[in-house]
Amino acid sequence: MNANQAAESNLLAPNQQKELEDLPKDYPLSTSEDEEDNDGERKHQKLLESISSLNGKDRQKLADRSEASLKVSEFSVSSEGSGEKLVLSDLLEPVKTSSSLAAVKKQLNRVKSKKTVELPLHREEIERIHREVAFNKSSQILSKWDPVVLKNRQAEQLVFPLSKPQSAFAPIEHVVNGWKARTPLEQEIFNLLHKNKQPVTDPLLTPMEKASLKAMSLEEVKMRRAELQRARALQSYYEARARREKRIKSKKYHRILKKGKAKQALKDFEKLQKVNPAAALEELEKLDKARMMERMSLKHQNSGKWAKSKAIMAKYDMEARQAMQEQLARNKELTQKVRAASESEEEEEGQEEEEEPLVPDMVNGVQIKANGLNPWMVQNHFTDAKEAEIQKDLEDPAEPEAQETSESEEERAVVEEETLLKQFEERRSLRQKSELNHMAEPVHSHVTKDPGSQEVLSELRALCQKLITENHQSGKQELSSARTAQREEPAREEEEPMLLQRPKRARTLDELEELGREECVENKELPRTAVEGLQLEKNLSNHIGAPKEKKRKEQMIDLQNLLTTKSPSVKSLAVPTTVQELEDEEERDQRQIIKEAFAGDDVIRDFLKEKREAMEASKPKDLDLTLPGWGEWGGMGLKPSAKKRRRFLIKAPEGPPRKDRNLPNVIINEKRNPHAAAHQVLPHPFTHHRQFERTIQTPVGSTWNTQRAFQKLTMPKVVTKPGHIIKPIKAEDVGYRSSSRSDLSVVQRNPKRLSIRHKKHLENNCVD
Amino acid sequence: MKVKMLSRNPDHYVRETKLDLHRVPRNYDPTLHPFEVPREYIRALNATKLERVFAKPFLASLDGHRDGVNCLAKNPKSLATVLSGACDGEVKIWNLTKRKCIRTIQAHEGFVRGICTRFCGTSFFTVGDDKTVKQWKMDGPSCGEEEEPLHTILGKTVYTGIDHHWREAVFATCGQQVDIWDEQRTNPICSMTWGFDSISSVKFNPIETFLLGSCASDRNIVLYDMRQATPLKKVILDMRTNTICWNPMEAFIFTAANEDYNLYTFDMRALDTPVMVHMDHVSAVLDVDYSPTGREFVSASFDKSIRIFPVDKSRSREVYHTKRMQHVICVKWTADSKYIMSGSDEMNIRLWKANASEKLGVLTSREKAATDYNQKLKEKFQHHPHIKRISRHRHLPKSIYSQIQEQRIMKEARRRKELNRIKHSKPGSVQMVSEKKKHIVAVVK
C-alpha cells in the first residue's frame, strides 16, 4: 500500500502544477462574487464546472476556500454535504473519467501484480551449483579421450614416444637432387631413367609422351580408336574361329587340313627357292637342325606314364591282348626279316623304331653331325622340293631321319647308292646288336605304345607310302607298303578296344577270375621274348586275385554282422525267462515292451566291455626297447627276432590293484594323477580347459614359425626407445584439436571467483 | 633316364662380407619338430628362472644430503638431471650419468616441502616451511655470482606443495587453499578452497592441463578446474590421502596414495567407485608416480619398500627394498620409463631399474629377439603353477614379510566375520560390500 500511495503522489504532482498555472485566468471572477451566499456560490461553481467540461479539457481544481470552514481537507476534496467516508478508489479515480489517467492505472496494476523478489540463495548452495556445472563441463571435455584410451589399452603394440619427431618437409626435387646412385643397381636404374628422359618428379611423362599427347588431335584419336576396335574385333573373330576349328574331332578333316598345309608349305618353299635360294637353304637347314634336336631329346619316347598305364589297361580285354600279341609277333617277324628286306624297307623299319631310344640312332645322328663335310649330307640340303615337303610335313617329333636319307638316296645316282648301301648295312648291324641287347625293352615298348603316337605314326606311314609309290615303282617297295598298311590296321584295332575298356571293367568276380585263368594260359602261349610283358601280366593277375579275396572277406564280415546283430536279441529274450516266475503278467508285458524297445543295445555287455577296456588301459604297459637292425639284418618286411625282443622287453611293474576290482557294477576312474594335477590350471578368462589348451598349443618359437611370423608373435606390447623422453599424450598426437586459448588467459579473463572476501584474505596472506 | 643333378649356386651361400645375409632354408614341417608345448614350456621355465637370476634392480645410491630427502623432481628436458629437496632446506641437483651432485642450494629454512620444474626445464620452483615460494635457475650461477633465487614470494601461511602447469607459465601451490599463480605476479591469480583444511599436495593434469587434483588432511581428494576457478568434486576416503598422480596417457585417470596401505586408481568422472584398489604395502603409502607410458606406477611406502603396480592389477609386480633404505618418502619414474628414483629418510636417493632383470645398454638384434621371445613365453605360461611360483618369488625383509602374514590373517578374519554375519542375519539385511566400495566414505558434489 505504501508503494501505491507513493506512486499516486508522484503521479498527481504534475496535475497540481497545471492547476496553479490556470488560477490567474479563472479566479478574478470568483473573487468578485465572494459576498454572495453559499447557495449562489455552489451554483456558480457548478456552472463553472459545466463550462469547463464544455471546454473539453479535464480540469481538476482545488476547491477554493472561499470561507473559513471546518470541512476542508488537505487533498482538495471537500467532504461537505455528504457524511460518507473516503474510499481509496475514490481517491484513485479522477473526478471525471479521463483518458489521461489510463496509463497510470496500468502502471499501478502492474506494480500490484508483481511478486516480491525471492531471497538470494545461500552462498554454499550457489557454489555447489557452480561446481556441478563445472564438473559436467569438464567431464564432457574428458570424455573425448575415451576412444583414445580404449584404443591404447587394446593396442597390440604401443611405441613410445608417441609423437614422432617432425620430419623436415622437403620438396621431392631437393631429395632427388641430393640423391646419388651408389649401388650398381641404383646406377643401372638411373641410367635407364636418364636414357629415356624419364622425369623423376611430377608430371610423370617423358618428353616423347608429352609430344605425342600434343601431336594427337581429336580426329586422330578417334580414328586410332576405331582402328584399334576393328583390330580387336578381328582378333576375337579369328580366335573364335581357331577355337572352333580346334574343337573339330574328325580325323579326316584334320588329315585334309594337314595335307593342305603341307601343300601350301611346299608351294611356298618352291617359290622361295625360285626367288631366293639362299633363304630356302637356310630354311632347310633350320628344319634339319630341329629334327636333330628332336632326336637327341627324349621327349617323344614311348615310356611315358600314360603309355604304361595304357599297357596295363590293355590287359583287361581280350581284343587288346590279341592285338598286342599280333603286334608282338609281327614285330618279331619284321625284325627278323629286316635283313632280307630292301633298303627302303629298312628305312621304314628305322622310322618305326625311331620312337625307341636306340643307341644306333643316336650313333647315326652323331655320325651325320660329325661329318659335316659329308657329300651325302651336303646333297641332302639340296634335295628337291618333294623332300622339303616331307620334311615340313613331318615336323612331328617322330620325324624319321633315316627315311629322309632313304628318300634322298632314291634320287641319287646308282654309284652313290652303292656306297650308301654299305653305310646302311653297317648301321643296320649296329642296330641289330643293340636290339638284341634291349630285346625286352623294345617289345615292351611296342606293347605299350599309346594310341596317340600310333595315330601319328600311321599318318606318317601313309605319307611315306605315297611318296614311295610316287618315286619308286619297285616290287619290293610295294611289298613294304603293303606291310605297313597291314601294320596300320592292327594298330587301329588296338585303339578301339582301349577306348571301349571302361564298361568292361565292371565285371563280376567270376568273370575276373576266369580272366585271370585265361591270362595265365595265354601267358604260356606268349613268346618267351616278351619277358617284361609277362611279368606285367603276372602282376595283373595278382591284382585281380586280390580283389577277389577281399570280396570274399567282405562276405564273411557280412555274415558275422548278421550273427552279432542277432545274438543280443536272443540274449535279451533269455533274461526275462529267468525272472518270469516272479513277475505278474502285466509287468511282464511292460518289460516285454521295454525289452522290445531296447532290443538292439545290450547294456550289460557294453558295460562289461567298457570295464575290461578301462582295466586294460590302466594297466602299466611293457616297454619294448628293441631296435631293428642291431645285431641282425634289418629292412622292409623284416622283424627283429623273438629272442631279441624278449631280451629288450622291459616288463612294467604291476601297478596297485584297482579299486573297483571287487565291485562288479562299478568302474572307478583312476586316471587322475595327483602329480599331474599340480600342473593343471584354468586361468580366469577361460571357461573350458580346451580353450586354454588351444592357446597353449600354438607354438611361438622360431623353430615352428617363419621369421616373419615369429617376429609378429613375439612383438612386445610396449616399446620404448632408450634415451628418449616420453611426454604425456597430447591432443595433437591423436588428431584432436587442442584449444587455442591458453588456460592462463582464460583465468585472467575470468576473475569472478576472487570475491572481496577472498581478496582480503589474500592480502592478509601475502605480504610482499 | 634323365638324371637330375643337385647343384647349388655358390652365390647363394658364400658370404663375401659379413653383411651378406643369405636365406637359410628351413623345414617347418611340424613332424620334424615335435613336442612343441613341452619344449616351449621348458624354455619358459628357463626364461623365468633366468629372469629371477638376473633380477638386480639396484643401480646406484646418490648420497650427499644431510637430512632425509623430502621431495624429488625430474627435469622435463634432460633425462640425466634430477632435483631433490631435503628436510634441512637443502636442494641438490644431480647428474645421473655421473651419479654426482652438481649443485647444492640452501633454499629454505626448515623443510623443502615441494619442488617442481618449469615445463621448459630452465628453472625450478621450491616451497618451504619458511612460507616462501622461490624460483631458481636450472643452470648454476656463473663465476662470482651469488646463489640467489630468481624470484621469491613471501606468503602468510606455509605452502606444503607445488606443481607447475605443463604448458604455460602458471604454477599452483597448496597449503590452506589451492592458489594458482602467474609467474609474473606476486599475488595468486586465483585461489580455490573447499572447507578449511591443510592441503598436502596438488597436481596438474598433464593432458587436460586446466584440471588439478589435490588431497587434504581431512581425508578427501578434491578436483579443481583452473579455468572456471572452481572446485569440481570431492571424494572422502577412509583415511588420509598423501599424494595423487595423474596418468600421463589417460586424461581422466589418477591414482591416490593412501594412509590405509592402499592405492586407489580413480576415474575422475566416477569418483564413487575406484577403478582399482592396489594393495600390497604394509604401511602408509607416501608417494606415487606414474611411468611415462601410463601402464604402471611406482609407489613409495613407509614400510621401507617401493612397489611397482600395473595400472590394471591390484597386486604389485615388483617390490624393491634394501637393508639400509628407511621410510621412502618420495619416488619418481624417469621420463624414459627405464629407471626409478626413490628418496628416503636416511638421506639417500636410490636409482633402480624399472625392470629388474632388464639388460642395460644397446642390445643386438638377436638379443632383442631372444628377450622378446622369452617375454612372450613367460606371458604364455604365466599361469602354470611352477612358473608362477618362481616368477612371484621375492625375498622380503622379515618385518615386511611378517606384516604381510599378519595382515592376511586379519583380513581373513574380517572376511570370515562378515560372512558369518551375513549367514546369521535375515537374508538381505546385511550386504557384502565390495573391496572397491568399502573405502569410499562419500562423494561430495
mmCIF file with all atom_site columns, N, CA and C in Angstrom, chain A residues 449-501:
data_model
loop_
_atom_site.group_PDB
_atom_site.id
_atom_site.type_symbol
_atom_site.label_atom_id
_atom_site.label_alt_id
_atom_site.label_comp_id
_atom_site.label_asym_id
_atom_site.label_entity_id
_atom_site.label_seq_id
_atom_site.pdbx_PDB_ins_code
_atom_site.Cartn_x
_atom_site.Cartn_y
_atom_site.Cartn_z
_atom_site.occupancy
_atom_site.B_iso_or_equiv
_atom_site.pdbx_formal_charge
_atom_site.auth_seq_id
_atom_site.auth_comp_id
_atom_site.auth_asym_id
_atom_site.auth_atom_id
_atom_site.pdbx_PDB_model_num
ATOM 1   N N  . LYS A 1 449 ? 52.727 -98.931  -76.630  1.00 0.00 ? 449 LYS A N  1
ATOM 2   C CA . LYS A 1 449 ? 52.623 -97.760  -77.499  1.00 0.00 ? 449 LYS A CA 1
ATOM 3   C C  . LYS A 1 449 ? 51.252 -97.100  -77.312  1.00 0.00 ? 449 LYS A C  1
ATOM 4   N N  . ASP A 1 450 ? 51.275 -95.825  -77.125  1.00 0.00 ? 450 ASP A N  1
ATOM 5   C CA . ASP A 1 450 ? 49.994 -95.165  -76.876  1.00 0.00 ? 450 ASP A CA 1
ATOM 6   C C  . ASP A 1 450 ? 49.273 -94.888  -78.190  1.00 0.00 ? 450 ASP A C  1
ATOM 7   N N  . PRO A 1 451 ? 48.010 -94.827  -78.154  1.00 0.00 ? 451 PRO A N  1
ATOM 8   C CA . PRO A 1 451 ? 47.223 -94.686  -79.384  1.00 0.00 ? 451 PRO A CA 1
ATOM 9   C C  . PRO A 1 451 ? 47.503 -93.378  -80.106  1.00 0.00 ? 451 PRO A C  1
ATOM 10  N N  . GLY A 1 452 ? 47.816 -92.358  -79.331  1.00 0.00 ? 452 GLY A N  1
ATOM 11  C CA . GLY A 1 452 ? 48.077 -91.070  -79.971  1.00 0.00 ? 452 GLY A CA 1
ATOM 12  C C  . GLY A 1 452 ? 49.244 -91.162  -80.921  1.00 0.00 ? 452 GLY A C  1
ATOM 13  N N  . SER A 1 453 ? 50.326 -91.723  -80.405  1.00 0.00 ? 453 SER A N  1
ATOM 14  C CA . SER A 1 453 ? 51.528 -91.821  -81.230  1.00 0.00 ? 453 SER A CA 1
ATOM 15  C C  . SER A 1 453 ? 51.282 -92.800  -82.381  1.00 0.00 ? 453 SER A C  1
ATOM 16  N N  . GLN A 1 454 ? 50.488 -93.799  -82.073  1.00 0.00 ? 454 GLN A N  1
ATOM 17  C CA . GLN A 1 454 ? 50.151 -94.767  -83.128  1.00 0.00 ? 454 GLN A CA 1
ATOM 18  C C  . GLN A 1 454 ? 49.492 -94.051  -84.292  1.00 0.00 ? 454 GLN A C  1
ATOM 19  N N  . GLU A 1 455 ? 48.613 -93.203  -83.912  1.00 0.00 ? 455 GLU A N  1
ATOM 20  C CA . GLU A 1 455 ? 47.875 -92.484  -84.944  1.00 0.00 ? 455 GLU A CA 1
ATOM 21  C C  . GLU A 1 455 ? 48.820 -91.649  -85.798  1.00 0.00 ? 455 GLU A C  1
ATOM 22  N N  . VAL A 1 456 ? 49.677 -90.966  -85.116  1.00 0.00 ? 456 VAL A N  1
ATOM 23  C CA . VAL A 1 456 ? 50.650 -90.122  -85.813  1.00 0.00 ? 456 VAL A CA 1
ATOM 24  C C  . VAL A 1 456 ? 51.478 -90.970  -86.750  1.00 0.00 ? 456 VAL A C  1
ATOM 25  N N  . LEU A 1 457 ? 51.887 -92.075  -86.166  1.00 0.00 ? 457 LEU A N  1
ATOM 26  C CA . LEU A 1 457 ? 52.739 -92.969  -86.939  1.00 0.00 ? 457 LEU A CA 1
ATOM 27  C C  . LEU A 1 457 ? 52.034 -93.424  -88.205  1.00 0.00 ? 457 LEU A C  1
ATOM 28  N N  . SER A 1 458 ? 50.810 -93.825  -88.007  1.00 0.00 ? 458 SER A N  1
ATOM 29  C CA . SER A 1 458 ? 50.074 -94.338  -89.178  1.00 0.00 ? 458 SER A CA 1
ATOM 30  C C  . SER A 1 458 ? 49.965 -93.266  -90.248  1.00 0.00 ? 458 SER A C  1
ATOM 31  N N  . GLU A 1 459 ? 49.749 -92.065  -89.787  1.00 0.00 ? 459 GLU A N  1
ATOM 32  C CA . GLU A 1 459 ? 49.683 -90.967  -90.744  1.00 0.00 ? 459 GLU A CA 1
ATOM 33  C C  . GLU A 1 459 ? 50.993 -90.827  -91.490  1.00 0.00 ? 459 GLU A C  1
ATOM 34  N N  . LEU A 1 460 ? 52.016 -90.864  -90.712  1.00 0.00 ? 460 LEU A N  1
ATOM 35  C CA . LEU A 1 460 ? 53.364 -90.753  -91.294  1.00 0.00 ? 460 LEU A CA 1
ATOM 36  C C  . LEU A 1 460 ? 53.571 -91.824  -92.337  1.00 0.00 ? 460 LEU A C  1
ATOM 37  N N  . ARG A 1 461 ? 53.183 -92.999  -91.901  1.00 0.00 ? 461 ARG A N  1
ATOM 38  C CA . ARG A 1 461 ? 53.404 -94.139  -92.793  1.00 0.00 ? 461 ARG A CA 1
ATOM 39  C C  . ARG A 1 461 ? 52.672 -93.943  -94.105  1.00 0.00 ? 461 ARG A C  1
ATOM 40  N N  . ALA A 1 462 ? 51.458 -93.469  -93.948  1.00 0.00 ? 462 ALA A N  1
ATOM 41  C CA . ALA A 1 462 ? 50.664 -93.260  -95.148  1.00 0.00 ? 462 ALA A CA 1
ATOM 42  C C  . ALA A 1 462 ? 51.356 -92.270  -96.071  1.00 0.00 ? 462 ALA A C  1
ATOM 43  N N  . LEU A 1 463 ? 51.834 -91.230  -95.480  1.00 0.00 ? 463 LEU A N  1
ATOM 44  C CA . LEU A 1 463 ? 52.516 -90.206  -96.263  1.00 0.00 ? 463 LEU A CA 1
ATOM 45  C C  . LEU A 1 463 ? 53.727 -90.783  -96.976  1.00 0.00 ? 463 LEU A C  1
ATOM 46  N N  . CYS A 1 464 ? 54.497 -91.496  -96.188  1.00 0.00 ? 464 CYS A N  1
ATOM 47  C CA . CYS A 1 464 ? 55.724 -92.088  -96.737  1.00 0.00 ? 464 CYS A CA 1
ATOM 48  C C  . CYS A 1 464 ? 55.374 -92.990  -97.902  1.00 0.00 ? 464 CYS A C  1
ATOM 49  N N  . GLN A 1 465 ? 54.372 -93.749  -97.640  1.00 0.00 ? 465 GLN A N  1
ATOM 50  C CA . GLN A 1 465 ? 53.949 -94.722  -98.638  1.00 0.00 ? 465 GLN A CA 1
ATOM 51  C C  . GLN A 1 465 ? 53.667 -94.038  -99.956  1.00 0.00 ? 465 GLN A C  1
ATOM 52  N N  . LYS A 1 466 ? 52.945 -92.951  -99.844  1.00 0.00 ? 466 LYS A N  1
ATOM 53  C CA . LYS A 1 466 ? 52.600 -92.212  -101.056 1.00 0.00 ? 466 LYS A CA 1
ATOM 54  C C  . LYS A 1 466 ? 53.847 -91.777  -101.783 1.00 0.00 ? 466 LYS A C  1
ATOM 55  N N  . LEU A 1 467 ? 54.704 -91.215  -101.005 1.00 0.00 ? 467 LEU A N  1
ATOM 56  C CA . LEU A 1 467 ? 55.941 -90.716  -101.602 1.00 0.00 ? 467 LEU A CA 1
ATOM 57  C C  . LEU A 1 467 ? 56.674 -91.841  -102.308 1.00 0.00 ? 467 LEU A C  1
ATOM 58  N N  . ILE A 1 468 ? 56.706 -92.908  -101.575 1.00 0.00 ? 468 ILE A N  1
ATOM 59  C CA . ILE A 1 468 ? 57.464 -94.042  -102.112 1.00 0.00 ? 468 ILE A CA 1
ATOM 60  C C  . ILE A 1 468 ? 56.844 -94.516  -103.414 1.00 0.00 ? 468 ILE A C  1
ATOM 61  N N  . THR A 1 469 ? 55.535 -94.637  -103.358 1.00 0.00 ? 469 THR A N  1
ATOM 62  C CA . THR A 1 469 ? 54.874 -95.124  -104.577 1.00 0.00 ? 469 THR A CA 1
ATOM 63  C C  . THR A 1 469 ? 55.063 -94.155  -105.738 1.00 0.00 ? 469 THR A C  1
ATOM 64  N N  . GLU A 1 470 ? 55.129 -92.915  -105.396 1.00 0.00 ? 470 GLU A N  1
ATOM 65  C CA . GLU A 1 470 ? 55.353 -91.932  -106.455 1.00 0.00 ? 470 GLU A CA 1
ATOM 66  C C  . GLU A 1 470 ? 56.745 -92.066  -107.038 1.00 0.00 ? 470 GLU A C  1
ATOM 67  N N  . ASN A 1 471 ? 57.674 -92.187  -106.141 1.00 0.00 ? 471 ASN A N  1
ATOM 68  C CA . ASN A 1 471 ? 59.077 -92.168  -106.577 1.00 0.00 ? 471 ASN A CA 1
ATOM 69  C C  . ASN A 1 471 ? 59.556 -93.519  -107.106 1.00 0.00 ? 471 ASN A C  1
ATOM 70  N N  . HIS A 1 472 ? 59.190 -94.519  -106.364 1.00 0.00 ? 472 HIS A N  1
ATOM 71  C CA . HIS A 1 472 ? 59.698 -95.852  -106.691 1.00 0.00 ? 472 HIS A CA 1
ATOM 72  C C  . HIS A 1 472 ? 58.597 -96.753  -107.200 1.00 0.00 ? 472 HIS A C  1
ATOM 73  N N  . GLN A 1 473 ? 58.913 -97.520  -108.204 1.00 0.00 ? 473 GLN A N  1
ATOM 74  C CA . GLN A 1 473 ? 57.904 -98.477  -108.674 1.00 0.00 ? 473 GLN A CA 1
ATOM 75  C C  . GLN A 1 473 ? 58.387 -99.907  -108.511 1.00 0.00 ? 473 GLN A C  1
ATOM 76  N N  . SER A 1 474 ? 59.332 -100.066 -107.624 1.00 0.00 ? 474 SER A N  1
ATOM 77  C CA . SER A 1 474 ? 59.870 -101.424 -107.469 1.00 0.00 ? 474 SER A CA 1
ATOM 78  C C  . SER A 1 474 ? 58.912 -102.295 -106.657 1.00 0.00 ? 474 SER A C  1
ATOM 79  N N  . GLY A 1 475 ? 59.002 -103.564 -106.933 1.00 0.00 ? 475 GLY A N  1
ATOM 80  C CA . GLY A 1 475 ? 58.097 -104.504 -106.266 1.00 0.00 ? 475 GLY A CA 1
ATOM 81  C C  . GLY A 1 475 ? 58.315 -104.602 -104.774 1.00 0.00 ? 475 GLY A C  1
ATOM 82  N N  . LYS A 1 476 ? 59.579 -104.456 -104.452 1.00 0.00 ? 476 LYS A N  1
ATOM 83  C CA . LYS A 1 476 ? 59.906 -104.541 -103.022 1.00 0.00 ? 476 LYS A CA 1
ATOM 84  C C  . LYS A 1 476 ? 59.170 -103.462 -102.228 1.00 0.00 ? 476 LYS A C  1
ATOM 85  N N  . GLN A 1 477 ? 59.210 -102.298 -102.857 1.00 0.00 ? 477 GLN A N  1
ATOM 86  C CA . GLN A 1 477 ? 58.554 -101.186 -102.160 1.00 0.00 ? 477 GLN A CA 1
ATOM 87  C C  . GLN A 1 477 ? 57.066 -101.463 -101.971 1.00 0.00 ? 477 GLN A C  1
ATOM 88  N N  . GLU A 1 478 ? 56.495 -101.990 -102.983 1.00 0.00 ? 478 GLU A N  1
ATOM 89  C CA . GLU A 1 478 ? 55.077 -102.317 -102.892 1.00 0.00 ? 478 GLU A CA 1
ATOM 90  C C  . GLU A 1 478 ? 54.830 -103.247 -101.717 1.00 0.00 ? 478 GLU A C  1
ATOM 91  N N  . LEU A 1 479 ? 55.728 -104.202 -101.678 1.00 0.00 ? 479 LEU A N  1
ATOM 92  C CA . LEU A 1 479 ? 55.613 -105.173 -100.586 1.00 0.00 ? 479 LEU A CA 1
ATOM 93  C C  . LEU A 1 479 ? 55.622 -104.466 -99.228  1.00 0.00 ? 479 LEU A C  1
ATOM 94  N N  . SER A 1 480 ? 56.629 -103.624 -99.129  1.00 0.00 ? 480 SER A N  1
ATOM 95  C CA . SER A 1 480 ? 56.785 -102.930 -97.835  1.00 0.00 ? 480 SER A CA 1
ATOM 96  C C  . SER A 1 480 ? 55.556 -102.092 -97.509  1.00 0.00 ? 480 SER A C  1
ATOM 97  N N  . SER A 1 481 ? 55.064 -101.432 -98.547  1.00 0.00 ? 481 SER A N  1
ATOM 98  C CA . SER A 1 481 ? 53.883 -100.585 -98.316  1.00 0.00 ? 481 SER A CA 1
ATOM 99  C C  . SER A 1 481 ? 52.707 -101.430 -97.830  1.00 0.00 ? 481 SER A C  1
ATOM 100 N N  . ALA A 1 482 ? 52.591 -102.588 -98.476  1.00 0.00 ? 482 ALA A N  1
ATOM 101 C CA . ALA A 1 482 ? 51.509 -103.493 -98.071  1.00 0.00 ? 482 ALA A CA 1
ATOM 102 C C  . ALA A 1 482 ? 51.675 -103.857 -96.601  1.00 0.00 ? 482 ALA A C  1
ATOM 103 N N  . ARG A 1 483 ? 52.913 -104.083 -96.274  1.00 0.00 ? 483 ARG A N  1
ATOM 104 C CA . ARG A 1 483 ? 53.194 -104.477 -94.904  1.00 0.00 ? 483 ARG A CA 1
ATOM 105 C C  . ARG A 1 483 ? 52.814 -103.356 -93.916  1.00 0.00 ? 483 ARG A C  1
ATOM 106 N N  . THR A 1 484 ? 53.235 -102.177 -94.311  1.00 0.00 ? 484 THR A N  1
ATOM 107 C CA . THR A 1 484 ? 52.913 -101.046 -93.417  1.00 0.00 ? 484 THR A CA 1
ATOM 108 C C  . THR A 1 484 ? 51.413 -100.896 -93.276  1.00 0.00 ? 484 THR A C  1
ATOM 109 N N  . ALA A 1 485 ? 50.740 -101.087 -94.384  1.00 0.00 ? 485 ALA A N  1
ATOM 110 C CA . ALA A 1 485 ? 49.271 -100.980 -94.336  1.00 0.00 ? 485 ALA A CA 1
ATOM 111 C C  . ALA A 1 485 ? 48.716 -102.009 -93.368  1.00 0.00 ? 485 ALA A C  1
ATOM 112 N N  . GLN A 1 486 ? 49.309 -103.204 -93.483  1.00 0.00 ? 486 GLN A N  1
ATOM 113 C CA . GLN A 1 486 ? 48.866 -104.274 -92.571  1.00 0.00 ? 486 GLN A CA 1
ATOM 114 C C  . GLN A 1 486 ? 49.068 -103.874 -91.121  1.00 0.00 ? 486 GLN A C  1
ATOM 115 N N  . ARG A 1 487 ? 50.215 -103.295 -90.954  1.00 0.00 ? 487 ARG A N  1
ATOM 116 C CA . ARG A 1 487 ? 50.535 -102.951 -89.575  1.00 0.00 ? 487 ARG A CA 1
ATOM 117 C C  . ARG A 1 487 ? 49.595 -101.854 -89.028  1.00 0.00 ? 487 ARG A C  1
ATOM 118 N N  . GLU A 1 488 ? 49.246 -101.032 -89.942  1.00 0.00 ? 488 GLU A N  1
ATOM 119 C CA . GLU A 1 488 ? 48.355 -99.949  -89.522  1.00 0.00 ? 488 GLU A CA 1
ATOM 120 C C  . GLU A 1 488 ? 47.066 -100.472 -88.941  1.00 0.00 ? 488 GLU A C  1
ATOM 121 N N  . GLU A 1 489 ? 46.548 -101.459 -89.632  1.00 0.00 ? 489 GLU A N  1
ATOM 122 C CA . GLU A 1 489 ? 45.245 -101.981 -89.234  1.00 0.00 ? 489 GLU A CA 1
ATOM 123 C C  . GLU A 1 489 ? 45.214 -102.465 -87.771  1.00 0.00 ? 489 GLU A C  1
ATOM 124 N N  . PRO A 1 490 ? 46.131 -103.328 -87.440  1.00 0.00 ? 490 PRO A N  1
ATOM 125 C CA . PRO A 1 490 ? 46.085 -103.769 -86.037  1.00 0.00 ? 490 PRO A CA 1
ATOM 126 C C  . PRO A 1 490 ? 46.236 -102.619 -85.053  1.00 0.00 ? 490 PRO A C  1
ATOM 127 N N  . ALA A 1 491 ? 47.050 -101.692 -85.478  1.00 0.00 ? 491 ALA A N  1
ATOM 128 C CA . ALA A 1 491 ? 47.251 -100.547 -84.590  1.00 0.00 ? 491 ALA A CA 1
ATOM 129 C C  . ALA A 1 491 ? 45.917 -99.874  -84.316  1.00 0.00 ? 491 ALA A C  1
ATOM 130 N N  . ARG A 1 492 ? 45.160 -99.708  -85.352  1.00 0.00 ? 492 ARG A N  1
ATOM 131 C CA . ARG A 1 492 ? 43.855 -99.068  -85.147  1.00 0.00 ? 492 ARG A CA 1
ATOM 132 C C  . ARG A 1 492 ? 42.934 -99.956  -84.345  1.00 0.00 ? 492 ARG A C  1
ATOM 133 N N  . GLU A 1 493 ? 43.064 -101.222 -84.656  1.00 0.00 ? 493 GLU A N  1
ATOM 134 C CA . GLU A 1 493 ? 42.230 -102.152 -83.885  1.00 0.00 ? 493 GLU A CA 1
ATOM 135 C C  . GLU A 1 493 ? 42.553 -102.052 -82.399  1.00 0.00 ? 493 GLU A C  1
ATOM 136 N N  . GLU A 1 494 ? 43.808 -101.850 -82.199  1.00 0.00 ? 494 GLU A N  1
ATOM 137 C CA . GLU A 1 494 ? 44.254 -101.744 -80.814  1.00 0.00 ? 494 GLU A CA 1
ATOM 138 C C  . GLU A 1 494 ? 43.607 -100.551 -80.117  1.00 0.00 ? 494 GLU A C  1
ATOM 139 N N  . GLU A 1 495 ? 43.520 -99.497  -80.861  1.00 0.00 ? 495 GLU A N  1
ATOM 140 C CA . GLU A 1 495 ? 42.962 -98.285  -80.272  1.00 0.00 ? 495 GLU A CA 1
ATOM 141 C C  . GLU A 1 495 ? 41.538 -98.491  -79.771  1.00 0.00 ? 495 GLU A C  1
ATOM 142 N N  . GLU A 1 496 ? 40.765 -99.069  -80.623  1.00 0.00 ? 496 GLU A N  1
ATOM 143 C CA . GLU A 1 496 ? 39.338 -99.151  -80.309  1.00 0.00 ? 496 GLU A CA 1
ATOM 144 C C  . GLU A 1 496 ? 39.051 -99.879  -78.993  1.00 0.00 ? 496 GLU A C  1
ATOM 145 N N  . PRO A 1 497 ? 39.612 -101.069 -78.850  1.00 0.00 ? 497 PRO A N  1
ATOM 146 C CA . PRO A 1 497 ? 39.341 -101.755 -77.584  1.00 0.00 ? 497 PRO A CA 1
ATOM 147 C C  . PRO A 1 497 ? 39.752 -100.926 -76.379  1.00 0.00 ? 497 PRO A C  1
ATOM 148 N N  . MET A 1 498 ? 40.826 -100.202 -76.533  1.00 0.00 ? 498 MET A N  1
ATOM 149 C CA . MET A 1 498 ? 41.255 -99.381  -75.398  1.00 0.00 ? 498 MET A CA 1
ATOM 150 C C  . MET A 1 498 ? 40.182 -98.380  -75.024  1.00 0.00 ? 498 MET A C  1
ATOM 151 N N  . LEU A 1 499 ? 39.594 -97.838  -76.052  1.00 0.00 ? 499 LEU A N  1
ATOM 152 C CA . LEU A 1 499 ? 38.538 -96.864  -75.780  1.00 0.00 ? 499 LEU A CA 1
ATOM 153 C C  . LEU A 1 499 ? 37.321 -97.521  -75.152  1.00 0.00 ? 499 LEU A C  1
ATOM 154 N N  . LEU A 1 500 ? 37.128 -98.775  -75.557  1.00 0.00 ? 500 LEU A N  1
ATOM 155 C CA . LEU A 1 500 ? 35.932 -99.471  -75.067  1.00 0.00 ? 500 LEU A CA 1
ATOM 156 C C  . LEU A 1 500 ? 36.151 -100.145 -73.711  1.00 0.00 ? 500 LEU A C  1
ATOM 157 N N  . GLN A 1 501 ? 37.329 -99.953  -73.208  1.00 0.00 ? 501 GLN A N  1
ATOM 158 C CA . GLN A 1 501 ? 37.688 -100.676 -71.989  1.00 0.00 ? 501 GLN A CA 1
ATOM 159 C C  . GLN A 1 501 ? 36.749 -100.436 -70.821  1.00 0.00 ? 501 GLN A C  1
#
